[in-house]
mmCIF file of C-alpha atoms in Angstrom:
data_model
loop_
_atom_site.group_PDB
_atom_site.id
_atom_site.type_symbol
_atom_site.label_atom_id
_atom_site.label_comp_id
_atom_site.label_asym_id
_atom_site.label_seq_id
_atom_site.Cartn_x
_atom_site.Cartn_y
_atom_site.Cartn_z
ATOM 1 C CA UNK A 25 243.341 111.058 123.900
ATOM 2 C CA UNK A 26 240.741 108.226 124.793
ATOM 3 C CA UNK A 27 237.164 109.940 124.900
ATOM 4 C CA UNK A 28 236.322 112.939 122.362
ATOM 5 C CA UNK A 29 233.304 111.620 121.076
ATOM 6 C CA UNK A 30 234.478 108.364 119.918
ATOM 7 C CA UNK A 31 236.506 109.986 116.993
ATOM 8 C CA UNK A 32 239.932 108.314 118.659
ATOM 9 C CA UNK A 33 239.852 105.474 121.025
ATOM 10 C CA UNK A 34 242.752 103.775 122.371
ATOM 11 C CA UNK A 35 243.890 100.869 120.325
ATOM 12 C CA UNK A 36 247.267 99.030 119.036
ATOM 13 C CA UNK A 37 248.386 95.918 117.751
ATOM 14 C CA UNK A 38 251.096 93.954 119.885
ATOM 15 C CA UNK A 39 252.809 91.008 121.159
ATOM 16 C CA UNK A 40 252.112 88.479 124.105
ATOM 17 C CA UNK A 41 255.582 88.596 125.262
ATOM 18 C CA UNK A 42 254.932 86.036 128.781
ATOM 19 C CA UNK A 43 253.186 86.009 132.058
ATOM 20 C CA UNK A 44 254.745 87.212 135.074
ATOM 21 C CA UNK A 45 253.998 88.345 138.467
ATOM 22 C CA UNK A 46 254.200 91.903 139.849
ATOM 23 C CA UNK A 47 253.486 93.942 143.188
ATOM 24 C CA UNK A 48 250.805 96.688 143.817
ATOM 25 C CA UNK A 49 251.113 99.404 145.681
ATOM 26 C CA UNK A 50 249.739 97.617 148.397
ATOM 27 C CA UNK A 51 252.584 94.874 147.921
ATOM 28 C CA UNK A 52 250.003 92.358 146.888
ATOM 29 C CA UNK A 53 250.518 89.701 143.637
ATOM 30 C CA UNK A 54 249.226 90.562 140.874
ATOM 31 C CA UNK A 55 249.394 87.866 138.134
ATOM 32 C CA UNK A 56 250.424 89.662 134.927
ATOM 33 C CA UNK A 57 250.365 89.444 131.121
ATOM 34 C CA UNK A 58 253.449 91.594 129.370
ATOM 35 C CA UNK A 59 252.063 92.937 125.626
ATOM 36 C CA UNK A 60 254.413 94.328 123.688
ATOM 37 C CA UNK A 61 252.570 96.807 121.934
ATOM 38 C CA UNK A 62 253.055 99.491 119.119
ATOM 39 C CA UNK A 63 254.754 101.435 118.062
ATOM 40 C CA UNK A 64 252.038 101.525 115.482
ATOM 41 C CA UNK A 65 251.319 103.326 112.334
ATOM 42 C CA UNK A 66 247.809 104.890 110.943
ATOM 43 C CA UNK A 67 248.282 103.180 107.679
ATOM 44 C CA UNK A 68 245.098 104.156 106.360
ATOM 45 C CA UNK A 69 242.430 106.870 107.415
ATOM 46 C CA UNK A 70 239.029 106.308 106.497
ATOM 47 C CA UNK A 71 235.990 108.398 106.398
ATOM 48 C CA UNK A 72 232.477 108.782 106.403
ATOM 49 C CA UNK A 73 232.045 111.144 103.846
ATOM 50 C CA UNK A 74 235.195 109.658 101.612
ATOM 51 C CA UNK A 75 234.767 106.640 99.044
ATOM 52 C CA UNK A 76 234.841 104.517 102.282
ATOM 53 C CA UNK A 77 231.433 105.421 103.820
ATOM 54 C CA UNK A 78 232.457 105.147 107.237
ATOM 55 C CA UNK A 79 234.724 106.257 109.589
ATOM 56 C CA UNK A 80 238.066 104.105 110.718
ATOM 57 C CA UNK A 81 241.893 103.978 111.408
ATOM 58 C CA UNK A 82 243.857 101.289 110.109
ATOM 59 C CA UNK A 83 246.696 100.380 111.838
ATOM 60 C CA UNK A 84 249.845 99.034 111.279
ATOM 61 C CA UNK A 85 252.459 97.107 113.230
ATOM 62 C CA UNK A 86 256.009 95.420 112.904
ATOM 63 C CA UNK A 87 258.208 96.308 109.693
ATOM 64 C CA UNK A 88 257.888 93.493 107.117
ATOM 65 C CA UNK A 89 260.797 92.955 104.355
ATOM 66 C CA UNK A 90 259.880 94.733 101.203
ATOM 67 C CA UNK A 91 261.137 91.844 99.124
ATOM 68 C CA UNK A 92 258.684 88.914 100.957
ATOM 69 C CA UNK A 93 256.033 92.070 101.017
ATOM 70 C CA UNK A 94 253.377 91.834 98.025
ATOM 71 C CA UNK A 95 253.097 94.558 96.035
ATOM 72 C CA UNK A 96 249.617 95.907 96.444
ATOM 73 C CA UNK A 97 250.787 95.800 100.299
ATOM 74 C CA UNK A 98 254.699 97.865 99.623
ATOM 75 C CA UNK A 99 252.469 100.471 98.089
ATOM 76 C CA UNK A 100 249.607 100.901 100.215
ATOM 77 C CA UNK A 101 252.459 101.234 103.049
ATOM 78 C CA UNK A 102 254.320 103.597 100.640
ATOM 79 C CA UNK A 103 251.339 105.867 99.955
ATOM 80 C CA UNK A 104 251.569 107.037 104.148
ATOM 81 C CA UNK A 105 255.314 107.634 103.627
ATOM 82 C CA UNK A 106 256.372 104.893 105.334
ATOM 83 C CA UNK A 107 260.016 103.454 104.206
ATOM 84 C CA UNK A 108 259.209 99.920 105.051
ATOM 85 C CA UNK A 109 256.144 98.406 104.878
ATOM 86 C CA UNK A 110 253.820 96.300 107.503
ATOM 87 C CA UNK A 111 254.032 93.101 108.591
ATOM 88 C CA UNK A 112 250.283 92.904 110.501
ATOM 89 C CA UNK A 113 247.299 95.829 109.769
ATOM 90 C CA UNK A 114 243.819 95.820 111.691
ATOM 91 C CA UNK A 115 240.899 98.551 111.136
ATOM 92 C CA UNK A 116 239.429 100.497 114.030
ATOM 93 C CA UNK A 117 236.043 101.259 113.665
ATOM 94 C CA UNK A 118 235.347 104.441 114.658
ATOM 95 C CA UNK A 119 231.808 106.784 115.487
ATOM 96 C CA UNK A 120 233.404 109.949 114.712
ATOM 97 C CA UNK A 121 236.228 111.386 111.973
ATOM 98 C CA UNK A 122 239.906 110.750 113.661
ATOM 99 C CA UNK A 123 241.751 113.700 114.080
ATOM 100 C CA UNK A 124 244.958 111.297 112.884
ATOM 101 C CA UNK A 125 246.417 111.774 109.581
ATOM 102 C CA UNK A 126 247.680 108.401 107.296
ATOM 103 C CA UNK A 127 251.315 108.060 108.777
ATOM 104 C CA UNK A 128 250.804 109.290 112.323
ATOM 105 C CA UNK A 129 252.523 107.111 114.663
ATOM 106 C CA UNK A 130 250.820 104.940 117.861
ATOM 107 C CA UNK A 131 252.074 103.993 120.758
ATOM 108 C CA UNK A 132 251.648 102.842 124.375
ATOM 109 C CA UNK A 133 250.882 106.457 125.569
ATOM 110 C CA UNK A 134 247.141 106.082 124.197
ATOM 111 C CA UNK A 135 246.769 103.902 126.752
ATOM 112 C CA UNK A 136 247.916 106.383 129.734
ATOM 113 C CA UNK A 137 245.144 107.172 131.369
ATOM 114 C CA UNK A 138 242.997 103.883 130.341
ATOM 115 C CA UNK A 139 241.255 101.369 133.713
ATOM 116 C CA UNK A 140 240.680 98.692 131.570
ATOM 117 C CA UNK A 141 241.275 96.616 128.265
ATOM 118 C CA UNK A 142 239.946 94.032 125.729
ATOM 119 C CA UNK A 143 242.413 91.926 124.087
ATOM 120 C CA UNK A 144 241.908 89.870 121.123
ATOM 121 C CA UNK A 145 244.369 86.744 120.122
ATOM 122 C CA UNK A 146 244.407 83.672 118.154
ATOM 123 C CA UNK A 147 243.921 80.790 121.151
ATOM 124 C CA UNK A 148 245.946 78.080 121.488
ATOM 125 C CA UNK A 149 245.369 75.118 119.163
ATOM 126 C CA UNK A 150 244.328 71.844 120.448
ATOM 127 C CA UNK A 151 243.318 69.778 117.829
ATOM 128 C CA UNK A 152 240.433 67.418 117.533
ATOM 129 C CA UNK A 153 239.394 66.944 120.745
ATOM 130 C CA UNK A 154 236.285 65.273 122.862
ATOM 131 C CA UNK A 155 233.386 66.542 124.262
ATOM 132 C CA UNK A 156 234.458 66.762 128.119
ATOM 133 C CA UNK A 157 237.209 69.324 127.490
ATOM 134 C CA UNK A 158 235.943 70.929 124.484
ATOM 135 C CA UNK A 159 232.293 71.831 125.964
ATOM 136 C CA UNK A 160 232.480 70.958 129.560
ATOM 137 C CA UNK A 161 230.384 67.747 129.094
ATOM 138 C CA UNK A 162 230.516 65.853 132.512
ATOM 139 C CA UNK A 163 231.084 62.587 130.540
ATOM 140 C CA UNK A 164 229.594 59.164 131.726
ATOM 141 C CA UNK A 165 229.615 57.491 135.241
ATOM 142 C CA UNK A 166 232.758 55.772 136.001
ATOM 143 C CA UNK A 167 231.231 52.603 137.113
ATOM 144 C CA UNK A 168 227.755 51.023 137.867
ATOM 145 C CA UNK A 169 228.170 49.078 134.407
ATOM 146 C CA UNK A 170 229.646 51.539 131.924
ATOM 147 C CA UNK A 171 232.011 50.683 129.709
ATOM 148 C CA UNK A 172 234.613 51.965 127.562
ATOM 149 C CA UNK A 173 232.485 55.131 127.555
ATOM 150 C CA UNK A 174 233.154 57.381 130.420
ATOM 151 C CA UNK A 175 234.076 60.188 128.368
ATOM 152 C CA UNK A 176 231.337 59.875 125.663
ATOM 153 C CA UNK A 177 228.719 62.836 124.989
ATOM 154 C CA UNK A 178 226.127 60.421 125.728
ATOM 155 C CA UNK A 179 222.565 60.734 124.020
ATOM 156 C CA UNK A 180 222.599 63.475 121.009
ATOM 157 C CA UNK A 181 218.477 63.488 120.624
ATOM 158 C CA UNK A 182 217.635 62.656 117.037
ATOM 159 C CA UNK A 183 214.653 59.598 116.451
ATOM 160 C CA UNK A 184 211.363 60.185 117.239
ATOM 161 C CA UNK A 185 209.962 63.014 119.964
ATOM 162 C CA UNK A 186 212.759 65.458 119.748
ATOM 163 C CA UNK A 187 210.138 68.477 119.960
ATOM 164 C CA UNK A 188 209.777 69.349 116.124
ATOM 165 C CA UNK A 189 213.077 68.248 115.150
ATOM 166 C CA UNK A 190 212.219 64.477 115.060
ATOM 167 C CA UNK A 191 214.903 62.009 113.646
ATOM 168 C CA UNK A 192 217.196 64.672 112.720
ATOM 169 C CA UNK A 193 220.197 65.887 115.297
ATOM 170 C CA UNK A 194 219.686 69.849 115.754
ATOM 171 C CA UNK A 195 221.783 72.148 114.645
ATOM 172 C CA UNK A 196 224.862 73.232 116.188
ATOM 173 C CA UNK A 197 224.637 70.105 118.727
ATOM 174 C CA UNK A 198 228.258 70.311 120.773
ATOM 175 C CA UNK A 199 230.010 67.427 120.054
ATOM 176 C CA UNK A 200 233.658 66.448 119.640
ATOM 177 C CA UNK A 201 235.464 68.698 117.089
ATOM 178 C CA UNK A 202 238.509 70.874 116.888
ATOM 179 C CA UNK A 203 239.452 73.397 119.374
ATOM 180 C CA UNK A 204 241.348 76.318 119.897
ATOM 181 C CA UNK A 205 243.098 78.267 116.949
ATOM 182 C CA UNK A 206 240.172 80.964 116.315
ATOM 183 C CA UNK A 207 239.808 84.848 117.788
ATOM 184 C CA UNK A 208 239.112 84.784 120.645
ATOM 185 C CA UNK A 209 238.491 88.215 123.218
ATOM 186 C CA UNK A 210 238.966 88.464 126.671
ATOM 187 C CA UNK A 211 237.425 91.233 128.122
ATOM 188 C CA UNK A 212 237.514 94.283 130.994
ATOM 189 C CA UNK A 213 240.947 93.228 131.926
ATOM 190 C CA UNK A 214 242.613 95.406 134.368
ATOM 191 C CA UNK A 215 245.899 97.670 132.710
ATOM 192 C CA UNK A 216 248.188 97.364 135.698
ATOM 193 C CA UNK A 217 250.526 99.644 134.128
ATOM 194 C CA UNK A 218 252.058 100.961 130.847
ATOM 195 C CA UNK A 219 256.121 101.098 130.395
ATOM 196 C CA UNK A 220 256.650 103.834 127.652
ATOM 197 C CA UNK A 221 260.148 103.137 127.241
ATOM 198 C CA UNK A 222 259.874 99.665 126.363
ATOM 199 C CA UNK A 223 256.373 99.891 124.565
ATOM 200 C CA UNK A 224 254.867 97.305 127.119
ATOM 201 C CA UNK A 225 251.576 97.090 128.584
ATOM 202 C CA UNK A 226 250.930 94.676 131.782
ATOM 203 C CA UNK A 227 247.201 93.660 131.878
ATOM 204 C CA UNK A 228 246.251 91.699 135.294
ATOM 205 C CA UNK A 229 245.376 88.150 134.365
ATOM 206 C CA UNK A 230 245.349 85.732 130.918
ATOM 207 C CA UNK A 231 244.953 86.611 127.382
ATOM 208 C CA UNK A 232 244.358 84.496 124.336
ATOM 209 C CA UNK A 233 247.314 82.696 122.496
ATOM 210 C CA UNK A 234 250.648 81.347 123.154
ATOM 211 C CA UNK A 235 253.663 83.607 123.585
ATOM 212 C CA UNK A 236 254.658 85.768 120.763
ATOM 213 C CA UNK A 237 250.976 85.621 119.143
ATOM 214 C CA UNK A 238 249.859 88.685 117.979
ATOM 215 C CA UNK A 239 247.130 90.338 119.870
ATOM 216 C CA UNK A 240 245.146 93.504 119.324
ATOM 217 C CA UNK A 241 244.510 95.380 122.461
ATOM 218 C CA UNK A 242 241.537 98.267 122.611
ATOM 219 C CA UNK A 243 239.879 100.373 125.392
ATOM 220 C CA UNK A 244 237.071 98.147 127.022
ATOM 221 C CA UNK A 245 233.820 98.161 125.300
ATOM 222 C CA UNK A 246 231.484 98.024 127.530
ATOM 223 C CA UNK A 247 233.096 99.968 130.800
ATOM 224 C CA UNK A 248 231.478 103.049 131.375
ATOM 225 C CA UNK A 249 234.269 105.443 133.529
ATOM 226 C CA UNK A 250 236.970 103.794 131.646
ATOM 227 C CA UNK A 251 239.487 106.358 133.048
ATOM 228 C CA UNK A 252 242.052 106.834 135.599
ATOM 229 C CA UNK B 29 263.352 90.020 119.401
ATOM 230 C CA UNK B 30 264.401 88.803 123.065
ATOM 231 C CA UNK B 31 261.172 88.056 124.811
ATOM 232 C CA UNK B 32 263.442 87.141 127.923
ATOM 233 C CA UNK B 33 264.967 90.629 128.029
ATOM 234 C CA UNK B 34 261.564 92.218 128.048
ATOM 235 C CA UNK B 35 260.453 89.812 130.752
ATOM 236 C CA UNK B 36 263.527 90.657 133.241
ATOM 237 C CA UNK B 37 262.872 94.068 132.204
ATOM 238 C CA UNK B 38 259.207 94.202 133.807
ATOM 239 C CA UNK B 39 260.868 92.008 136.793
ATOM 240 C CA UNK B 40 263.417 93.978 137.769
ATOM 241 C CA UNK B 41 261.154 96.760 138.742
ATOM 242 C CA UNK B 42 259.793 94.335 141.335
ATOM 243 C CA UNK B 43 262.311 92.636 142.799
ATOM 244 C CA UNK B 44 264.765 93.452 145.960
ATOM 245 C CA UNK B 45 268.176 95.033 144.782
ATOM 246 C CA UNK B 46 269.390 93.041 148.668
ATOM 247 C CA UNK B 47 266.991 90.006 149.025
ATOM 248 C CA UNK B 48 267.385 88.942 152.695
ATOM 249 C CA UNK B 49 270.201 86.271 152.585
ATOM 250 C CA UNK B 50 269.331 82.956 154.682
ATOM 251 C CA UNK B 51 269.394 79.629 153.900
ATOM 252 C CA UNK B 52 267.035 76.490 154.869
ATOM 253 C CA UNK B 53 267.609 75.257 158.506
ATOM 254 C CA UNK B 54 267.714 78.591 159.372
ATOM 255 C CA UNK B 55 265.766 80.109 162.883
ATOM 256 C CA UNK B 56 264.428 83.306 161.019
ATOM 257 C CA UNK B 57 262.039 86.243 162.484
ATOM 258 C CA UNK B 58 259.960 87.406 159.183
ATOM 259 C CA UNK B 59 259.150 90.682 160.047
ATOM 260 C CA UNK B 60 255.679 91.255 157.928
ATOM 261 C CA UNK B 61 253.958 94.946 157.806
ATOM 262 C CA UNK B 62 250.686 94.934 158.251
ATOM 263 C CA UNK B 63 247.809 97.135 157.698
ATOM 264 C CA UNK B 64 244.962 97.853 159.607
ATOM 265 C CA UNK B 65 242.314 100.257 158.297
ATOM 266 C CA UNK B 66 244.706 103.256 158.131
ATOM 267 C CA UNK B 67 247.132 101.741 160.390
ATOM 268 C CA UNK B 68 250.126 100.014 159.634
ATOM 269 C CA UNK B 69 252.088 97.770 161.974
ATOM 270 C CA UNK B 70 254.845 95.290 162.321
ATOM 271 C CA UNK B 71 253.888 91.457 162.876
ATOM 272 C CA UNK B 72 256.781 89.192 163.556
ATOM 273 C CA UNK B 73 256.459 85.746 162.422
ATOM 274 C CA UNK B 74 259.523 83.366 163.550
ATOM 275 C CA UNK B 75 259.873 80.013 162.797
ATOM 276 C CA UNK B 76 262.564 77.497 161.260
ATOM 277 C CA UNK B 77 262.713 77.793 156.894
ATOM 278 C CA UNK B 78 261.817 74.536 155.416
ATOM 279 C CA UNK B 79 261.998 75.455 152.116
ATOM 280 C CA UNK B 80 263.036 78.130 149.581
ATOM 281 C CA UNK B 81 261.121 77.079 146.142
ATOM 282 C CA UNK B 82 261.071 79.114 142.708
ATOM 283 C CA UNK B 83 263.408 81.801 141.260
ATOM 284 C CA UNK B 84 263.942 85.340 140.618
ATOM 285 C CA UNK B 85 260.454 86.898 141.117
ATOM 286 C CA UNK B 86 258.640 83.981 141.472
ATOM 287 C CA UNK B 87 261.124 82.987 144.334
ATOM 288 C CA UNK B 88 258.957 81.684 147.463
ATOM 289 C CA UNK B 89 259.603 80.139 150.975
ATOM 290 C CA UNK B 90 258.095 78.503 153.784
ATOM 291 C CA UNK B 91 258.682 79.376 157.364
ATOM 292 C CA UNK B 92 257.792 76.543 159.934
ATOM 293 C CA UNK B 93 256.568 76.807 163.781
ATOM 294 C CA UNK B 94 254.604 75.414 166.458
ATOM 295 C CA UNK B 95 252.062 77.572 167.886
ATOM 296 C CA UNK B 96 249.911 75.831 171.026
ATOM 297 C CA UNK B 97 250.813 72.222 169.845
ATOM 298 C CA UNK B 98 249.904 72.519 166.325
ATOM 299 C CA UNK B 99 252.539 72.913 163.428
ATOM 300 C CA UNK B 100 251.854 76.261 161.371
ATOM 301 C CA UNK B 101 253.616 77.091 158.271
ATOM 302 C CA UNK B 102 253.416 80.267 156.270
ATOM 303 C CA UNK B 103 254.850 80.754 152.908
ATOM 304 C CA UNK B 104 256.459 84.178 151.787
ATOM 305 C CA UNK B 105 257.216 85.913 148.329
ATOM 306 C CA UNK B 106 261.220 86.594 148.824
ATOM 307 C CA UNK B 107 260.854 89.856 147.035
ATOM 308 C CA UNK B 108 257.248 91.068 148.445
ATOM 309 C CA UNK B 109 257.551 95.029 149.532
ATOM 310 C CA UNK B 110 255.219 93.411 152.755
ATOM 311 C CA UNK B 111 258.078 91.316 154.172
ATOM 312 C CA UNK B 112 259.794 94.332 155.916
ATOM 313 C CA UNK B 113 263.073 92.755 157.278
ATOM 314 C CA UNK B 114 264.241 89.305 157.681
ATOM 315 C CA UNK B 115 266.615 88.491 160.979
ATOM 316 C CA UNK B 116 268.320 85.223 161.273
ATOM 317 C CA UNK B 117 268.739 84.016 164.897
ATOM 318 C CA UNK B 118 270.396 81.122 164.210
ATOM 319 C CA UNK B 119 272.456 78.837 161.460
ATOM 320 C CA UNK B 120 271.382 75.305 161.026
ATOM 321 C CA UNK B 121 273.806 72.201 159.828
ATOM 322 C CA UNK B 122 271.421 70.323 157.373
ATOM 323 C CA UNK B 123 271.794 67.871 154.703
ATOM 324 C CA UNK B 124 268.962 68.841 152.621
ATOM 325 C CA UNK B 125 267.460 71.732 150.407
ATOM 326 C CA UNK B 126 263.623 70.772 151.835
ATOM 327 C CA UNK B 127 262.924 69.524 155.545
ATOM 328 C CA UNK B 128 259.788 68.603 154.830
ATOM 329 C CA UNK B 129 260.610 65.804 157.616
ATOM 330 C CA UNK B 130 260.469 68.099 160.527
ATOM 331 C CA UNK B 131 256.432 68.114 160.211
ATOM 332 C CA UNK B 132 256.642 64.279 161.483
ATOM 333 C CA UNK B 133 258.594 65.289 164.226
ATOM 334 C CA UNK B 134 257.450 67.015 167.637
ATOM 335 C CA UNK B 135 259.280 68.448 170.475
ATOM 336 C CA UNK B 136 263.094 67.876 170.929
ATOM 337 C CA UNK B 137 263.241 65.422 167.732
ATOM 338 C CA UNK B 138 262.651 69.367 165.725
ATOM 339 C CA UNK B 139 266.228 70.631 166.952
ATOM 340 C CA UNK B 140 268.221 71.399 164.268
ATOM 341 C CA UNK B 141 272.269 70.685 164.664
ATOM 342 C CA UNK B 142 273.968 74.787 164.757
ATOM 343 C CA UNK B 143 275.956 75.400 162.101
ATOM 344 C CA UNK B 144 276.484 76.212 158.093
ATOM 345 C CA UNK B 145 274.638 74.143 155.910
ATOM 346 C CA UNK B 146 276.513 70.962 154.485
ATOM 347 C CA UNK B 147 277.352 71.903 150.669
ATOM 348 C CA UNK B 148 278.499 69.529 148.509
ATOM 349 C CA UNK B 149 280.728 70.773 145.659
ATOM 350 C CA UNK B 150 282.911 72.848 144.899
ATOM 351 C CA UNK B 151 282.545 75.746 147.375
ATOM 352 C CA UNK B 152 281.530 76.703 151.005
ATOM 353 C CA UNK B 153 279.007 79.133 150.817
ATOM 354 C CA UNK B 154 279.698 81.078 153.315
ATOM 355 C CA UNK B 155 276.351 82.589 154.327
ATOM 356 C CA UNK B 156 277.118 86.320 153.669
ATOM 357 C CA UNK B 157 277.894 85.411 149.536
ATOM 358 C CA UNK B 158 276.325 87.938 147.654
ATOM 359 C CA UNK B 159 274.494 85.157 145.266
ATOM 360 C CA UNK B 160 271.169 85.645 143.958
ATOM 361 C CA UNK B 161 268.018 84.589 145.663
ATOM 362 C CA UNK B 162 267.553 81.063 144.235
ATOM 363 C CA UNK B 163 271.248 80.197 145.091
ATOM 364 C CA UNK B 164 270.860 78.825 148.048
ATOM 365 C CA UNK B 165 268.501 75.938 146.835
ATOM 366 C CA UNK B 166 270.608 75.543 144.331
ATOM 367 C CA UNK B 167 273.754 75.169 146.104
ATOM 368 C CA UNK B 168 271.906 72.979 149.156
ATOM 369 C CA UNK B 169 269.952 70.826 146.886
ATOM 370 C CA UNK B 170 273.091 67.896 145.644
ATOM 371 C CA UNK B 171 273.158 67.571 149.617
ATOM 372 C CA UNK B 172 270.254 65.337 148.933
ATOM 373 C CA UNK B 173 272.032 63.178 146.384
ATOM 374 C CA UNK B 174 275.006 61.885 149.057
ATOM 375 C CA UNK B 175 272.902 60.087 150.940
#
């Protein structure tokens, strides 16, 4: 159910349970990423010609408590049927009506006969940190007279002669700042396999966050034969 | 939620039910499949182990030799489907969970004294034990400490 004109395309909300390593069929190592993900439930059906305007699937994942649940949220759960509501929702944007009806449940088997995946997380946090690790700046000599500056940006422009811009430091100018903690999407990463018993999904390689962050995992924009 | 029984979960899938059972010292013959365009074959790599690192999955270890004069070492995944079979020719009586000291050594200085390993502690492993894969670094390792 990945490729009927766009109206459903395989996508769930999960877990980064760890990294491991597995085996190919060739008996070769391949570094590994377990998701828990799904079961998930179409919370919310949108469509182009409803009081939405456009067409969408919003899905929800992980049974919140109803009593630490906001109201507005309880109901909108309740309206699908559900018993209990949602702890985390995300929309699916979608180019055609989905054939899913509010309620429907999600889960790893959309993802059966899928090559590849993008996975969004929350990175890691790092705080406020310096230009070297935060943009790759190659920092200052180590010797030949500098001092107590080896890891400084060095020049930013600004004064006289920068092209236009003169005295003034140009917008969006990398310097040191806070990284990590934002969304961040790694891309066209390779679904080793999909365990339907246990909801998991092993995708080849890293993916955004620290264990137990919540990621949302979709079909691969931008690969063309996406299937197995 | 238990992450950890997720994560054995995926692992068990992967890993040998009967990991060859050897311990470091030991004269082993690693036999390794190969493949060759469409053919597959047997390559037999023998050599002394000089080190068994990691556990479970992740479990890895290094077979030493000398081939025309010049030390070679390969490390192996325990539980790779590649490593076909694992003989060992020969027991070795050593004091310590890595022999990283036999690549300073050439000729007769490499012998190794036959034997079971020396195991401090409670028990005598005897080399047959059905113990998991990392056991035998763990039950070589206080060796070290005696000294």
């Amino acid at each position: 159910m990945s490729e009927n004109g766009q109206g459903s395309i395989a996508a769930l909300l999960g877990r980064k349970i760890g990294m491991t390593r597995v085996y190919d069929d060739k008996g070769t190592v391949v570094p590994v990423t377990v998701i828990e993900a799904g079961p998930n439930v179409v919370t919310q059906v949108k469509t182009e010609d409803g009081k939405d305007g456009y067409n969408a699937i919003q899905l929800g994942f992980e049974d919140a408590k109803e009593r630490r649940t906001s109201k507005p949220i309880v109901g909108h759960c309740k309206k699908t049927g559900q018993t209990t509501p949602k702890k985390f929702f995300r929309e699916v944007r979608l180019t055609a009506k989905s054939p899913l009806t509010a309620g429907a449940t999600l889960d790893v088997d959309t993802f059966e006969t899928i090559k590849y995946v993008d996975v969004t997380g929350i990175s890691k946090g790092k705080g406020f940190q310096g230009v070297m690790k935060r943009w790759n700046f190659g920092g200052q000599p180590g010797s030949h007279g500098t001092e107590r500056k080896h890891r400084s940006p060095g020049g930013i422009g600004g004064g006289q002669g920068t092209r236009g811009h003169g005295r003034a430091i140009r917008l969006g100018k990398k310097m040191s700042g806070h990284l990590g903690d934002e969304k961040v999407t790694a891309r066209n990463l390779f679904l080793v396999s999909v365990d339907k018993e246990k909801h998991l999904l092993l995708v080849r390689g890293t993916v955004p966050g620290a264990n137990g962050g919540i990621l949302f995992i979709r079909q691969a924009k931008t690969v063309v034969n996406n299937t197995k | 939620m238990s992450k950890n029984a997720l994560m054995a979960h995926v692992e068990a899938k992967h890993i040998k039910a009967n990991p060859p059972q050897f311990d470091v010292g030991d004269i082993v013959d690693v036999h390794q499949r190969i493949v060759e365009g469409d053919k597959e074959r047997i390559q037999i790599f023998s050599g002394t182990v000089i080190m068994v690192k990691g556990d479970g999955i992740n479990t890895n270890f290094t077979v030493r030799r000398i081939v025309n004069n010049e030390g070679v070492e390969r490390i192996f995944p325990l539980h790779s489907p590649k490593i076909e079979k694992l003989e060992v020719k020969r027991k070795s009586r050593v004091r310590r969970a890595k022999l990283y000291y036999l690549r300073e050594r050439t000729g007769k200085a490499t012998r190794l004294k036959e034997g079971d390993p020396i195991v401090v502690g409670e028990q005598t492993q005897a080399p047959a034990a059905p113990a998991t894969p990392a056991a035998p670094v763990a039950e070589t390792k206080p060796a070290e400490g005696t000294k």
